[in-house]
CSV table of C-alpha atoms and ligand atoms in Angstrom, one decimal:
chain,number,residue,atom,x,y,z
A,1,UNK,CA,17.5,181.0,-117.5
A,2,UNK,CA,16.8,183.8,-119.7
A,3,UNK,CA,17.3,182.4,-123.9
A,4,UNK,CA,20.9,183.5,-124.9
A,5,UNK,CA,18.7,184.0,-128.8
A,6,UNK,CA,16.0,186.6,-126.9
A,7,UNK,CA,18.7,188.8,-125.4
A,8,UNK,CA,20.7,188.9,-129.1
A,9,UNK,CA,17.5,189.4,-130.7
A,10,UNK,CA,16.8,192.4,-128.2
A,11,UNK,CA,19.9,193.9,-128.3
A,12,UNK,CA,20.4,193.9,-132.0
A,13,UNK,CA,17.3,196.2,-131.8
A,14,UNK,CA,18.1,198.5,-129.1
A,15,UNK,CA,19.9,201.8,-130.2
A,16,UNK,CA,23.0,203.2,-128.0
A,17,UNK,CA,21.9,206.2,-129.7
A,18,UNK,CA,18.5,206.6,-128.3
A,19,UNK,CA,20.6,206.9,-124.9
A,20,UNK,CA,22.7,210.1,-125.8
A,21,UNK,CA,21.7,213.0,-126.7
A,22,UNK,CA,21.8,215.1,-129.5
A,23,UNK,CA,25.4,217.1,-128.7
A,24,UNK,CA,27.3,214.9,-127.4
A,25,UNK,CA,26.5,211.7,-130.5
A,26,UNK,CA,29.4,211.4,-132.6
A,27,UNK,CA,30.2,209.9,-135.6
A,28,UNK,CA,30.9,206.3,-133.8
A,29,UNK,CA,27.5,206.1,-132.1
A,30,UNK,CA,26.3,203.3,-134.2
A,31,UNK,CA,29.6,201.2,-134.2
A,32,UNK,CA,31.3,198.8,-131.5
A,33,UNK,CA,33.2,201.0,-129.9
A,34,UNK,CA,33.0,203.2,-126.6
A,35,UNK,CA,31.5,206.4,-126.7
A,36,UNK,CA,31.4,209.5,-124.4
A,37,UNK,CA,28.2,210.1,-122.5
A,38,UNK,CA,29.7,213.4,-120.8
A,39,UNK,CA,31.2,214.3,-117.2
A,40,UNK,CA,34.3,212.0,-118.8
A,41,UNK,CA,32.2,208.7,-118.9
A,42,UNK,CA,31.7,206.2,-121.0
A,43,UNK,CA,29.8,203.3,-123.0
A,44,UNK,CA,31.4,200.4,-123.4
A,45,UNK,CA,31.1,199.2,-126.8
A,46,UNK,CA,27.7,197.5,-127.1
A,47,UNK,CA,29.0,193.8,-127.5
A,48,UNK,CA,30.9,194.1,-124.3
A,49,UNK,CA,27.6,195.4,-122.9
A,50,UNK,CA,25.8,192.5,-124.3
A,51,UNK,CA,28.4,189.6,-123.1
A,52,UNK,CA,28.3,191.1,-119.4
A,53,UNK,CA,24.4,191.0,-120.1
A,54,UNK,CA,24.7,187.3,-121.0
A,55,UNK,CA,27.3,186.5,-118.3
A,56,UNK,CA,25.1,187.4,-115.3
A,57,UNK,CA,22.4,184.2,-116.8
A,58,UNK,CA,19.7,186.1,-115.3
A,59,UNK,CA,16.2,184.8,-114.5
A,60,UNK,CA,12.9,186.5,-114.8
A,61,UNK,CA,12.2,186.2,-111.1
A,62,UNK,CA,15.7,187.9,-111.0
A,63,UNK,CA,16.1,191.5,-108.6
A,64,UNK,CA,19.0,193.4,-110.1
A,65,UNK,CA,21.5,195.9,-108.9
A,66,UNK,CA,23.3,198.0,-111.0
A,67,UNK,CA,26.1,200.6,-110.1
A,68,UNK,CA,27.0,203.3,-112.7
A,69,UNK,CA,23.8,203.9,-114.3
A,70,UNK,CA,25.2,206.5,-117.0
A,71,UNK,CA,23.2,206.7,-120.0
A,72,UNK,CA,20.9,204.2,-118.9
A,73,UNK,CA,22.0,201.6,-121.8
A,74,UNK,CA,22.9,198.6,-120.3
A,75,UNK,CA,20.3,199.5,-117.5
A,76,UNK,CA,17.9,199.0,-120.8
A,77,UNK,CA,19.5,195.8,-121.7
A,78,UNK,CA,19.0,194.4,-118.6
A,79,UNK,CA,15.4,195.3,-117.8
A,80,UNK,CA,13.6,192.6,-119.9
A,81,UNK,CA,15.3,189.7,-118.5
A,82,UNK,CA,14.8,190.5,-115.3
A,83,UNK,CA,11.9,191.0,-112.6
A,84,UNK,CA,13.7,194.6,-111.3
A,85,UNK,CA,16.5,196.3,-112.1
A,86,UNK,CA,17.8,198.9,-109.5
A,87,UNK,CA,20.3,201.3,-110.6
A,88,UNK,CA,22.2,203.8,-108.9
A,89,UNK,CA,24.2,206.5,-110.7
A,90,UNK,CA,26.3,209.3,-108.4
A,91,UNK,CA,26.2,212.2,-111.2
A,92,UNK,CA,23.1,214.2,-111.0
A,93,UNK,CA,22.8,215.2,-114.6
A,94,UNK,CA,23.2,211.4,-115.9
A,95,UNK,CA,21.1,210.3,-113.5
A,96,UNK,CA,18.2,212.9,-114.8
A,97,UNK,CA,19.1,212.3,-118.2
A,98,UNK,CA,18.9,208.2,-118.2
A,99,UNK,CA,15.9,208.6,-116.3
A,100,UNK,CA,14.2,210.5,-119.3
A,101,UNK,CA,15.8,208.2,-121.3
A,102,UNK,CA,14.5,205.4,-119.7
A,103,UNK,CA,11.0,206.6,-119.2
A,104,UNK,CA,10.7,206.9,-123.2
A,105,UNK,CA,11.5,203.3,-123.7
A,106,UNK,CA,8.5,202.6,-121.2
A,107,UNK,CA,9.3,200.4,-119.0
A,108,UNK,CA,8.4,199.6,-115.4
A,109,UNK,CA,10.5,197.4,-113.6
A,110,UNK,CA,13.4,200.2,-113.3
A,111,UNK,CA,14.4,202.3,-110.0
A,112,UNK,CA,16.5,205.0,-110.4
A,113,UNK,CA,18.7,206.5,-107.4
A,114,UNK,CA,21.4,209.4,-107.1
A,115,UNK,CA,24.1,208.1,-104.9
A,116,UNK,CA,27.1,206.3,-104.1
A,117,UNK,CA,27.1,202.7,-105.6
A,118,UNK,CA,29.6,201.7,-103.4
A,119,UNK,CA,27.2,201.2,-101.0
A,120,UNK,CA,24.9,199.5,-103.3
A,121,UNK,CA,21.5,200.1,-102.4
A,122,UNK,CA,20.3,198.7,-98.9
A,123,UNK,CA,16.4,198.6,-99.0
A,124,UNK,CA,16.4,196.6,-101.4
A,125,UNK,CA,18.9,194.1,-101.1
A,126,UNK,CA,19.5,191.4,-101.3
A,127,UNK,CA,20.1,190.8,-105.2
A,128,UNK,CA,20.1,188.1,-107.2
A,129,UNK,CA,22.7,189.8,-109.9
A,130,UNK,CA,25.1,193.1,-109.5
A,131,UNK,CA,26.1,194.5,-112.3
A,132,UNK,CA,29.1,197.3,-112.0
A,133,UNK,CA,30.0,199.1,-114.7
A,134,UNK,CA,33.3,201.3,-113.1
A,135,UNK,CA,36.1,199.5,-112.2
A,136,UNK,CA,36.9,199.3,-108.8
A,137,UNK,CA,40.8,198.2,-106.7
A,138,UNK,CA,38.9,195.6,-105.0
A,139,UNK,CA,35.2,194.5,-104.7
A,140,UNK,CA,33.4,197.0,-102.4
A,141,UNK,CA,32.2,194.7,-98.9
A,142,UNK,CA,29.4,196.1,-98.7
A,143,UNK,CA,28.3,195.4,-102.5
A,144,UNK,CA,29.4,191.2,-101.9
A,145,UNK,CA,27.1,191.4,-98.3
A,146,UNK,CA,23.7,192.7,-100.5
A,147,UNK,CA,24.4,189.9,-103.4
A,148,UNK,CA,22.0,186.7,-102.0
A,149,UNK,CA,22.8,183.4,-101.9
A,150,UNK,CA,23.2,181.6,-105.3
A,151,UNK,CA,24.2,185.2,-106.9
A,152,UNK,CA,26.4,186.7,-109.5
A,153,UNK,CA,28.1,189.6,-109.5
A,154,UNK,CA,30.0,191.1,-112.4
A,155,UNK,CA,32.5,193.5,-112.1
A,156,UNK,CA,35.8,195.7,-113.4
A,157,UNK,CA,38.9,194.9,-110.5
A,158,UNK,CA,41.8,196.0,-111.1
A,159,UNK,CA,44.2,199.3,-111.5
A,160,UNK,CA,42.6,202.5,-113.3
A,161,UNK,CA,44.4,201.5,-116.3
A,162,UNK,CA,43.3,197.6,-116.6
A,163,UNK,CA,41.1,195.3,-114.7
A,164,UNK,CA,40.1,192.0,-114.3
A,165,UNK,CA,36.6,191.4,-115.8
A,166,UNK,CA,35.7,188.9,-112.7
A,167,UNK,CA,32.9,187.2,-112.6
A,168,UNK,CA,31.7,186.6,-108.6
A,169,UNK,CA,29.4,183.1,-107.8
A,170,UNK,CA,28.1,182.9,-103.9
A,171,UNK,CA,27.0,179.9,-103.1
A,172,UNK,CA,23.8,178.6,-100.4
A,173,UNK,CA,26.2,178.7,-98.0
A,174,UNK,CA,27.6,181.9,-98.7
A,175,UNK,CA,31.0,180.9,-100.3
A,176,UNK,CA,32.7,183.1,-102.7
A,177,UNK,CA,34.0,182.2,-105.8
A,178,UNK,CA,35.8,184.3,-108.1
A,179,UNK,CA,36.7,183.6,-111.9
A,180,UNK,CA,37.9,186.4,-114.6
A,181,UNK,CA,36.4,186.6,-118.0
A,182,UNK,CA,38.9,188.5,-119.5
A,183,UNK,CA,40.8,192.3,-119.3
A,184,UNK,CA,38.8,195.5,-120.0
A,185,UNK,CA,39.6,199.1,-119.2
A,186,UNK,CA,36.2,201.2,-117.5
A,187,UNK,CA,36.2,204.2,-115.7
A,188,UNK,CA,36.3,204.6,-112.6
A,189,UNK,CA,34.0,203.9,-109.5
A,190,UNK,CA,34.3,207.1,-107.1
A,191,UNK,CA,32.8,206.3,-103.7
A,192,UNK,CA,33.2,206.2,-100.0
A,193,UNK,CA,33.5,202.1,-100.0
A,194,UNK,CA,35.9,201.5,-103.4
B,201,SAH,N1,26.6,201.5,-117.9
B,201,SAH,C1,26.6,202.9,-118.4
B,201,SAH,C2,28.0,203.5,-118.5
B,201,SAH,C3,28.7,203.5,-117.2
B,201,SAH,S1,30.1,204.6,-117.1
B,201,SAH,C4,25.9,203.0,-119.7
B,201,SAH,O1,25.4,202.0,-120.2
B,201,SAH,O2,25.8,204.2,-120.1
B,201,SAH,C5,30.3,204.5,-115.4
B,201,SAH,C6,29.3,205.2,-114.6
B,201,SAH,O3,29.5,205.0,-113.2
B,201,SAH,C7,29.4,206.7,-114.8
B,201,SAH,O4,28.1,207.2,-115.2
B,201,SAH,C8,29.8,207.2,-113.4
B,201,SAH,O5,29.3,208.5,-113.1
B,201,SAH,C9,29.2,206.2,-112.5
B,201,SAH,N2,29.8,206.1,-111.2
B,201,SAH,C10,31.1,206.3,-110.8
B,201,SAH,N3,31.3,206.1,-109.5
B,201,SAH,C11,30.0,205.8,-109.0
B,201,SAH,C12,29.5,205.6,-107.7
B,201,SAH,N4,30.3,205.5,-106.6
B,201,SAH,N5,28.2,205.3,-107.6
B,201,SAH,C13,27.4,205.3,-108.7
B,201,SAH,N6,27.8,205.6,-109.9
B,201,SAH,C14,29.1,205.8,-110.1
């Protein structure tokens, strides 16, 4: 598993700024709180982006799924503690934007797609980790049927006011297990499978 000491180490020098641009920063951008990225979406503050980072344990050999793109911050955090990192984002102009913003970082191991993560992304599933950043009633099907065997999902359940933070294990065998980390309140996932 991926040192909990590298991904602090990486995160303390990755700038939420570098992922929004120049109109909309405000005056918070470099403190722990969420900002607005536009189109009435968010960025979690960054130490809730790093503790969902830390909570999925990845692995190097690790394929990734994330749904809700946006800025293409935590997409960053995630990218070099992982093999792949596969991101799907349904608003056009944020998923242009992250992809610029991504490209200027330079890294490799990141697909972009402009879609509906509700329905995760098929070709190449399954995934060892699913990251969801918009919170969702319940846990789209078709999301826990592309997680493999031995996988972690994490993701916002609940009302559009307050979710559960769960935290979903499947096992070898395919058995679900579901714990919650704690309450949190993200935007929300719009899709044909929420
Ligand atoms: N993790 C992002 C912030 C996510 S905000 C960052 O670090 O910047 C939630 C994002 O989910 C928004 O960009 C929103 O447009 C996107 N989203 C909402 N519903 C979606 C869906 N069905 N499929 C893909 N993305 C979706």
């Amino acid at each position: 598993m991926q040192k909990r000491e590298d991904i602090h180490d990486y995160f303390k020098k990755l700038a939420r700024s570098d992922f929004i641009t120049a109109d909309k920063k405000d005056v918070y951008i470099d403190e722990d709180v969420p900002v607005s990225i536009g189109h009435g979406q968010t960025i979690s503050q960054p130490t809730l982006v790093l503790d969902m980072t830390l909570e999925l344990q990845l692995q190097a050999e690790n394929n990734v799924l994330e749904v809700g793109t946006g800025s293409g911050y935590q997409t960053a955090m995630l990218a070099p503690f992982c093999k792949a990192v596969y991101t799907v984002e349904r608003i056009e102009s944020l998923h242009d934007q992250a992809q610029k913003n991504l490209e200027k970082q330079g890294f490799t191991n990141i697909y972009l797609k402009r879609g509906d993560g509700t329905e995760g992304w098929q070709e190449h599933q399954p995934y060892d980790r699913i990251m969801v950043t918009a919170s969702v009633r319940e846990v789209p099907d078709k999301l826990l049927n592309q997680l493999a065997p031995g996988g972690r999902m994490i993701i916002p359940v609940g009302t559009p006011f307050m979710q559960e933070l769960q935290r979903i294990e499947k096992d070898k065998d395919g058995k679900i297990t579901t714990s919650v980390m704690y309450h949190v309140a993200f935007v929300r996932l719009r899709g044909e499978f929420e």
